[in-house]
Short mmCIF file of C-alpha atoms and ligand atoms in Angstrom, two decimals:
data_model
loop_
_atom_site.label_atom_id
_atom_site.label_comp_id
_atom_site.label_asym_id
_atom_site.label_seq_id
_atom_site.Cartn_x
_atom_site.Cartn_y
_atom_site.Cartn_z
CA MET A 1 -6.38 -184.10 121.39
CA VAL A 2 -5.44 -182.53 118.08
CA LEU A 3 -2.43 -180.21 118.15
CA ALA A 4 -2.34 -177.12 116.00
CA LEU A 5 1.37 -176.62 116.40
CA GLN A 6 4.42 -178.63 117.53
CA TRP A 7 8.11 -177.90 117.69
CA GLN A 8 10.10 -180.46 115.71
CA GLU A 9 13.32 -181.04 117.61
CA ASP A 10 15.25 -182.79 114.87
CA ALA A 11 14.48 -180.41 112.09
CA GLN A 12 14.25 -177.30 114.34
CA THR A 13 10.99 -176.33 112.60
CA ILE A 14 7.39 -175.62 113.62
CA ARG A 15 4.91 -178.22 112.42
CA LEU A 16 1.51 -176.66 111.80
CA LEU A 17 -1.79 -178.39 111.04
CA ASP A 18 -2.88 -176.43 107.95
CA GLN A 19 -6.30 -175.18 109.16
CA THR A 20 -7.23 -173.79 105.72
CA LEU A 21 -7.80 -177.39 104.60
CA LEU A 22 -9.92 -178.67 107.49
CA PRO A 23 -12.22 -180.48 107.77
CA VAL A 24 -11.56 -182.07 104.37
CA GLU A 25 -7.87 -182.82 104.69
CA GLU A 26 -5.40 -183.11 107.60
CA ARG A 27 -2.11 -181.92 106.15
CA TYR A 28 0.88 -180.51 107.99
CA LEU A 29 3.16 -177.61 107.09
CA ASP A 30 6.79 -177.59 108.25
CA VAL A 31 7.83 -173.96 108.89
CA ASP A 32 11.57 -173.31 108.58
CA THR A 33 11.63 -169.76 107.32
CA VAL A 34 10.11 -166.42 108.31
CA ASP A 35 8.40 -166.17 104.92
CA THR A 36 6.66 -169.51 105.43
CA LEU A 37 5.60 -168.51 108.96
CA VAL A 38 4.24 -165.11 107.95
CA ALA A 39 2.34 -166.70 105.07
CA ALA A 40 0.89 -169.35 107.37
CA ILE A 41 -0.27 -166.71 109.84
CA GLN A 42 -1.77 -164.44 107.19
CA SER A 43 -3.56 -167.27 105.30
CA LEU A 44 -4.93 -168.56 108.70
CA ALA A 45 -3.16 -171.91 108.38
CA VAL A 46 -2.41 -171.18 112.03
CA ARG A 47 -4.88 -168.89 113.79
CA GLY A 48 -6.55 -168.14 117.11
CA ALA A 49 -4.99 -165.67 119.49
CA PRO A 50 -3.18 -168.07 121.85
CA ALA A 51 -1.86 -170.23 118.97
CA LEU A 52 -0.49 -167.02 117.43
CA GLY A 53 1.21 -166.26 120.74
CA ALA A 54 2.91 -169.69 120.65
CA VAL A 55 4.06 -169.48 117.02
CA GLY A 56 5.26 -165.90 117.70
CA ALA A 57 7.60 -167.22 120.39
CA LEU A 58 8.67 -170.28 118.41
CA GLY A 59 9.00 -168.09 115.27
CA VAL A 60 11.83 -166.14 116.85
CA VAL A 61 13.81 -169.45 117.02
CA VAL A 62 13.02 -170.09 113.33
CA ALA A 63 14.28 -166.59 112.46
CA MET A 64 17.47 -167.11 114.45
CA ARG A 65 18.16 -170.44 112.76
CA GLN A 66 17.58 -168.85 109.37
CA ALA A 67 19.89 -165.97 110.33
CA GLU A 68 22.62 -168.54 111.10
CA SER A 69 22.21 -170.44 107.83
CA GLU A 70 21.83 -167.37 105.61
CA GLY A 71 24.39 -165.12 107.38
CA TRP A 72 21.96 -162.34 108.35
CA GLY A 73 23.34 -159.52 110.52
CA ASP A 74 21.46 -158.43 113.63
CA GLU A 75 19.59 -155.57 111.87
CA ARG A 76 18.11 -158.01 109.32
CA LEU A 77 17.28 -160.53 112.04
CA GLN A 78 15.45 -157.92 114.12
CA SER A 79 13.43 -156.75 111.11
CA GLU A 80 12.45 -160.37 110.30
CA VAL A 81 11.32 -160.82 113.91
CA ASP A 82 9.26 -157.66 113.53
CA ARG A 83 7.60 -159.09 110.39
CA ILE A 84 6.46 -162.06 112.50
CA ARG A 85 5.29 -159.74 115.31
CA LEU A 86 3.20 -157.62 112.92
CA ALA A 87 1.87 -160.36 110.65
CA ARG A 88 -1.67 -159.83 112.01
CA PRO A 89 -2.71 -156.78 113.99
CA THR A 90 -5.62 -157.59 116.25
CA ALA A 91 -4.68 -160.51 118.48
CA VAL A 92 -2.27 -159.06 121.05
CA ASN A 93 -0.90 -162.56 121.72
CA LEU A 94 1.20 -162.58 118.56
CA ALA A 95 3.27 -159.59 119.62
CA TRP A 96 3.14 -160.79 123.25
CA GLY A 97 4.60 -164.18 122.23
CA VAL A 98 7.48 -162.56 120.31
CA ASP A 99 8.14 -160.16 123.17
CA GLN A 100 8.25 -162.97 125.71
CA VAL A 101 11.44 -164.33 124.17
CA ARG A 102 12.92 -161.44 122.23
CA ALA A 103 15.10 -160.05 125.04
CA ALA A 104 16.82 -163.46 125.30
CA MET A 105 18.03 -163.40 121.65
CA PRO A 106 21.63 -162.43 122.62
CA SER A 107 21.81 -165.65 124.71
CA GLY A 108 21.36 -167.80 121.57
CA PRO A 109 18.61 -169.98 119.99
CA GLU A 110 18.78 -172.72 122.67
CA THR A 111 17.81 -170.27 125.39
CA VAL A 112 15.07 -168.70 123.27
CA LEU A 113 13.75 -172.13 122.36
CA LYS A 114 13.56 -173.07 126.03
CA MET A 115 11.53 -169.92 126.78
CA ALA A 116 9.29 -170.45 123.71
CA LYS A 117 8.51 -174.00 124.85
CA ALA A 118 7.52 -172.55 128.24
CA VAL A 119 5.10 -170.16 126.42
CA VAL A 120 3.50 -173.21 124.74
CA GLU A 121 3.29 -175.22 127.95
CA GLU A 122 1.95 -172.35 130.05
CA ASP A 123 -0.78 -171.72 127.47
CA GLU A 124 -2.21 -175.23 127.90
CA ALA A 125 -2.00 -174.97 131.72
CA ALA A 126 -3.76 -171.52 131.60
CA ASN A 127 -6.52 -172.95 129.38
CA ARG A 128 -7.16 -175.83 131.72
CA THR A 129 -7.33 -173.54 134.70
CA LEU A 130 -9.66 -171.03 133.12
CA SER A 131 -11.91 -173.81 131.89
CA ARG A 132 -12.51 -174.99 135.46
CA LEU A 133 -13.07 -171.39 136.65
CA GLY A 134 -15.48 -170.65 133.72
CA ALA A 135 -17.51 -173.82 134.25
CA ASP A 136 -17.81 -172.99 138.00
CA TRP A 137 -18.88 -169.45 137.24
CA ILE A 138 -21.47 -170.47 134.63
CA LEU A 139 -23.09 -173.21 136.73
CA ASP A 140 -23.18 -170.90 139.73
CA ARG A 141 -24.63 -167.95 137.76
CA THR A 142 -27.26 -169.90 135.83
CA GLY A 143 -28.15 -172.18 138.73
CA LYS A 144 -28.63 -175.02 136.21
CA GLN A 145 -27.50 -178.65 136.37
CA GLN A 146 -27.06 -178.65 132.61
CA VAL A 147 -26.60 -175.68 130.29
CA ARG A 148 -27.13 -174.95 126.62
CA VAL A 149 -24.39 -172.85 125.10
CA VAL A 150 -23.89 -170.77 122.01
CA THR A 151 -20.35 -170.07 120.72
CA HIS A 152 -18.77 -168.21 117.82
CA CYS A 153 -15.65 -168.90 115.78
CA ASN A 154 -13.12 -171.51 116.95
CA THR A 155 -11.51 -171.39 120.40
CA GLY A 156 -10.49 -175.01 120.77
CA ALA A 157 -7.24 -176.92 120.62
CA LEU A 158 -6.85 -175.60 117.06
CA ALA A 159 -6.83 -171.97 118.31
CA THR A 160 -4.40 -172.54 121.18
CA SER A 161 -1.33 -174.61 122.17
CA ALA A 162 -3.76 -177.20 123.48
CA TRP A 163 -7.23 -177.68 125.06
CA GLY A 164 -8.88 -174.37 124.20
CA THR A 165 -10.42 -171.32 125.93
CA ALA A 166 -14.20 -170.86 125.42
CA TYR A 167 -14.10 -174.34 123.88
CA GLY A 168 -12.19 -175.47 126.96
CA ILE A 169 -15.02 -174.33 129.21
CA ILE A 170 -17.51 -176.19 126.95
CA HIS A 171 -15.33 -179.29 127.16
CA GLU A 172 -15.12 -179.01 130.96
CA LEU A 173 -18.91 -178.63 131.21
CA HIS A 174 -19.32 -181.72 129.07
CA ASP A 175 -16.85 -183.73 131.17
CA ARG A 176 -18.87 -182.76 134.33
CA GLY A 177 -22.11 -183.93 132.69
CA ALA A 178 -23.29 -180.34 132.78
CA LEU A 179 -23.63 -179.58 129.08
CA GLU A 180 -26.80 -180.24 127.10
CA VAL A 181 -25.87 -178.86 123.69
CA VAL A 182 -23.73 -176.27 121.95
CA TYR A 183 -25.06 -174.05 119.15
CA VAL A 184 -22.09 -173.35 116.83
CA ASP A 185 -22.16 -170.27 114.65
CA GLU A 186 -20.72 -171.11 111.27
CA THR A 187 -18.62 -167.83 111.38
CA ARG A 188 -18.59 -166.17 108.02
CA PRO A 189 -16.63 -165.57 105.91
CA LEU A 190 -13.98 -168.21 106.68
CA LEU A 191 -16.23 -170.62 108.53
CA GLN A 192 -14.05 -171.32 111.57
CA GLY A 193 -17.19 -172.51 113.43
CA ALA A 194 -18.39 -174.80 110.69
CA ARG A 195 -14.99 -176.11 109.55
CA LEU A 196 -13.10 -176.20 112.85
CA THR A 197 -15.33 -176.06 115.96
CA SER A 198 -17.88 -178.61 114.70
CA TRP A 199 -14.93 -180.81 113.64
CA GLU A 200 -13.40 -180.61 117.15
CA LEU A 201 -16.78 -181.15 118.82
CA THR A 202 -17.39 -184.22 116.65
CA ARG A 203 -13.99 -185.66 117.55
CA ASP A 204 -14.66 -184.94 121.26
CA GLY A 205 -18.14 -186.45 121.16
CA ILE A 206 -19.80 -183.24 122.36
CA PRO A 207 -23.43 -182.69 121.26
CA HIS A 208 -23.81 -179.69 118.99
CA LEU A 209 -25.92 -177.97 116.32
CA LEU A 210 -24.34 -175.90 113.55
CA GLU A 211 -26.30 -172.70 112.72
CA VAL A 212 -25.80 -169.84 110.31
CA ASP A 213 -24.52 -166.65 111.92
CA GLY A 214 -27.86 -164.91 111.20
CA ALA A 215 -29.65 -167.41 113.43
CA ALA A 216 -27.65 -166.70 116.60
CA SER A 217 -29.52 -163.66 117.94
CA SER A 218 -32.83 -165.39 117.54
CA THR A 219 -31.51 -168.56 119.15
CA ILE A 220 -30.60 -166.41 122.18
CA VAL A 221 -33.71 -164.23 122.33
CA ARG A 222 -36.04 -167.26 121.94
CA GLY A 223 -34.53 -168.84 125.03
CA LEU A 224 -32.84 -171.79 123.29
CA VAL A 225 -29.52 -171.21 125.20
CA ASP A 226 -28.50 -170.33 128.79
CA VAL A 227 -25.13 -168.71 128.09
CA ALA A 228 -22.90 -167.41 125.30
CA ILE A 229 -19.21 -168.22 125.56
CA ILE A 230 -16.61 -166.73 123.24
CA GLY A 231 -12.84 -166.23 123.10
CA ALA A 232 -10.91 -163.03 122.69
CA ASP A 233 -8.12 -161.58 120.54
CA ARG A 234 -7.48 -158.56 122.72
CA ILE A 235 -9.00 -157.43 125.98
CA THR A 236 -8.30 -153.81 126.96
CA ALA A 237 -7.75 -152.44 130.46
CA ASN A 238 -11.43 -151.73 130.99
CA GLY A 239 -12.64 -155.12 129.63
CA ASP A 240 -13.65 -154.09 126.06
CA THR A 241 -13.03 -157.21 123.98
CA ALA A 242 -12.07 -157.76 120.34
CA ASN A 243 -13.09 -161.10 118.93
CA LYS A 244 -14.23 -162.62 115.63
CA VAL A 245 -16.72 -160.40 113.77
CA GLY A 246 -20.25 -161.36 114.84
CA SER A 247 -19.40 -161.63 118.58
CA LEU A 248 -20.99 -158.23 119.34
CA ALA A 249 -24.32 -159.38 117.92
CA LEU A 250 -24.34 -162.23 120.40
CA ALA A 251 -23.60 -159.92 123.29
CA LEU A 252 -26.42 -157.53 122.31
CA ALA A 253 -28.86 -160.46 122.10
CA CYS A 254 -27.71 -161.82 125.47
CA GLN A 255 -28.40 -158.51 127.09
CA ARG A 256 -31.91 -158.47 125.62
CA ALA A 257 -32.49 -162.09 126.73
CA GLY A 258 -31.01 -161.52 130.18
CA ILE A 259 -28.53 -164.38 129.90
CA PRO A 260 -24.81 -164.20 130.64
CA PHE A 261 -22.29 -163.28 127.95
CA VAL A 262 -18.92 -164.80 128.88
CA VAL A 263 -15.45 -164.10 127.40
CA ALA A 264 -12.72 -166.66 128.03
CA ALA A 265 -9.01 -165.98 127.47
CA PRO A 266 -5.60 -166.57 128.99
CA SER A 267 -4.05 -163.62 130.73
CA SER A 268 -1.73 -163.26 127.67
CA THR A 269 -4.73 -161.82 125.78
CA VAL A 270 -5.07 -158.94 128.25
CA ASP A 271 -3.58 -155.69 126.91
CA LEU A 272 -3.32 -153.15 129.74
CA ALA A 273 -1.50 -150.73 127.43
CA THR A 274 -4.77 -150.19 125.53
CA ALA A 275 -7.33 -148.28 127.57
CA HIS A 276 -10.44 -149.13 125.67
CA GLY A 277 -11.80 -150.87 122.58
CA ASP A 278 -11.84 -147.82 120.31
CA ASP A 279 -8.00 -148.07 120.22
CA ILE A 280 -7.87 -151.67 118.96
CA ALA A 281 -6.68 -152.07 115.38
CA ILE A 282 -9.20 -154.20 113.56
CA GLU A 283 -7.81 -156.32 110.75
CA GLU A 284 -9.54 -155.86 107.41
CA ARG A 285 -9.16 -158.84 105.10
CA ASP A 286 -9.29 -159.43 101.37
CA ALA A 287 -12.53 -158.88 99.54
CA ALA A 288 -12.19 -162.33 97.93
CA GLU A 289 -13.13 -163.96 101.25
CA VAL A 290 -16.62 -162.37 100.97
CA LEU A 291 -17.05 -162.60 97.21
CA SER A 292 -16.83 -166.40 97.09
CA LEU A 293 -17.45 -169.46 99.17
CA GLY A 294 -15.44 -172.64 98.75
CA GLY A 295 -14.04 -171.29 95.50
CA HIS A 296 -17.52 -170.49 94.04
CA PRO A 297 -18.45 -166.84 93.37
CA THR A 298 -21.30 -165.57 95.62
CA ALA A 299 -21.40 -162.02 94.26
CA LEU A 300 -20.30 -160.14 91.18
CA PRO A 301 -16.46 -159.97 91.33
CA SER A 302 -16.65 -156.18 91.03
CA THR A 303 -18.82 -155.80 94.18
CA PRO A 304 -17.27 -153.44 96.72
CA VAL A 305 -16.63 -155.23 100.03
CA TYR A 306 -16.14 -154.34 103.68
CA ASN A 307 -14.48 -157.29 105.46
CA PRO A 308 -13.48 -156.54 109.06
CA ALA A 309 -12.27 -159.77 110.69
CA PHE A 310 -13.11 -158.71 114.25
CA ASP A 311 -15.51 -156.57 116.23
CA VAL A 312 -15.31 -155.06 119.71
CA THR A 313 -17.83 -155.86 122.44
CA PRO A 314 -17.97 -153.10 125.01
CA HIS A 315 -17.29 -154.12 128.64
CA ASP A 316 -20.83 -153.22 129.80
CA LEU A 317 -22.19 -156.13 127.72
CA ILE A 318 -19.77 -158.63 129.15
CA ASN A 319 -20.88 -160.41 132.34
CA ALA A 320 -17.72 -162.29 132.95
CA ILE A 321 -14.15 -162.36 131.61
CA VAL A 322 -12.69 -165.69 132.63
CA THR A 323 -8.91 -165.95 132.74
CA ASP A 324 -6.42 -168.35 134.34
CA ARG A 325 -5.84 -165.67 136.98
CA GLY A 326 -9.44 -165.31 137.99
CA VAL A 327 -12.84 -164.07 136.79
CA VAL A 328 -13.75 -160.35 136.51
CA GLU A 329 -17.25 -158.98 135.92
CA PRO A 330 -17.05 -155.86 133.76
CA ALA A 331 -20.82 -155.24 133.41
CA ALA A 332 -21.41 -155.43 137.19
CA ARG A 333 -18.23 -153.67 138.26
CA PRO A 334 -17.10 -151.12 135.63
CA ASP A 335 -13.58 -149.92 136.27
CA PRO A 336 -11.11 -148.37 133.72
CA ASN A 337 -8.34 -150.67 135.09
CA LEU A 338 -10.51 -153.74 135.86
CA LEU A 339 -8.24 -156.15 134.03
CA ALA A 340 -5.07 -155.22 136.03
CA SER A 341 -5.77 -157.99 138.56
CA VAL A 342 -5.70 -160.72 135.89
CA ALA A 343 -3.07 -159.45 133.42
CA SER A 344 0.10 -161.40 132.74
O1 MRU B 1 -9.27 -164.94 112.49
P1 MRU B 1 -9.06 -165.96 113.54
O2 MRU B 1 -9.60 -167.30 113.15
O3 MRU B 1 -7.66 -166.03 114.03
O4 MRU B 1 -10.01 -165.48 114.73
C1 MRU B 1 -9.99 -166.21 115.92
C2 MRU B 1 -10.90 -165.69 116.98
O5 MRU B 1 -11.52 -164.68 116.83
C3 MRU B 1 -10.95 -166.42 118.24
O6 MRU B 1 -12.22 -166.36 118.81
C4 MRU B 1 -9.92 -165.83 119.27
O7 MRU B 1 -8.67 -165.73 118.63
C5 MRU B 1 -9.80 -166.63 120.47
S1 MRU B 1 -9.09 -168.21 120.17
C6 MRU B 1 -8.95 -169.01 121.64
#
């Protein structure tokens, strides 16, 4: 399995697979400063909510080591840790990962590192658990021996510490012989589906078809798939879910087609402090991402752009939220505090 991130014991650095270069090149970045980490997060060299949680936790160690070597006082160190925590706004896991270890900073970097490694290990374990629960739920709900799936963005090993969330369920279905095919949305503008998910599916030998984002609703309404499975960047107390822009369109089409729309995420993605989706900060990214493709202009450079990176699917369109702590069914059982039973 490919690993998006690894702690390098000798160098005390985070090794990241630079996802901006995939699938053309497999090159690694060694992160030993807060500046490098923040740049890697903001450029999407490392991305995906659970992976951001892991680098958030490990990033505190990087900041502490840099503080030692550059003689920062505590105030500077805390503000550098805040820079990591706030590098991207939508995925709650980034702040969660930092917060998991921050209180241990007075005990020194070795203690923080131990806790950060636990965050990484627990993410993989959570993903494997939720994948089994999700596959069970989908096979039970559809009543099918084999299912056809549509997915959006990248939720695989690249987006997590290991294994994947929505992708993990797809992998689990495949391992059980219960997967026919996956339709993979290419995921404009940064093509996480085309560049990353289809790359992972190819490596894992899982049958798939890459489609443009605009095809997805028709794929669903025409009956070409049995279920949509996506990941999440933040799930509020009532089940409203932020994920890669384009996810909402899938949910609306699933409702029309009468097929289940499933969200998969570790409990670290649940944000009980946010009551509903209207309160989620949606990251808006640079116009350049929309004005060009692979370095080639696709519109006049002066064209005004709206580039939200995420959208929010309301809970009533979500049939199941699958976490490592269990499955909840927001559409069937609306409740303002539905996620309390599966939060971390
Ligand atoms: O902008 P990205 O690539 O970080 O967006 C990622 C997604 O939207 C994923 O679907 C989400 O983080 C879940 S990853 C398991």
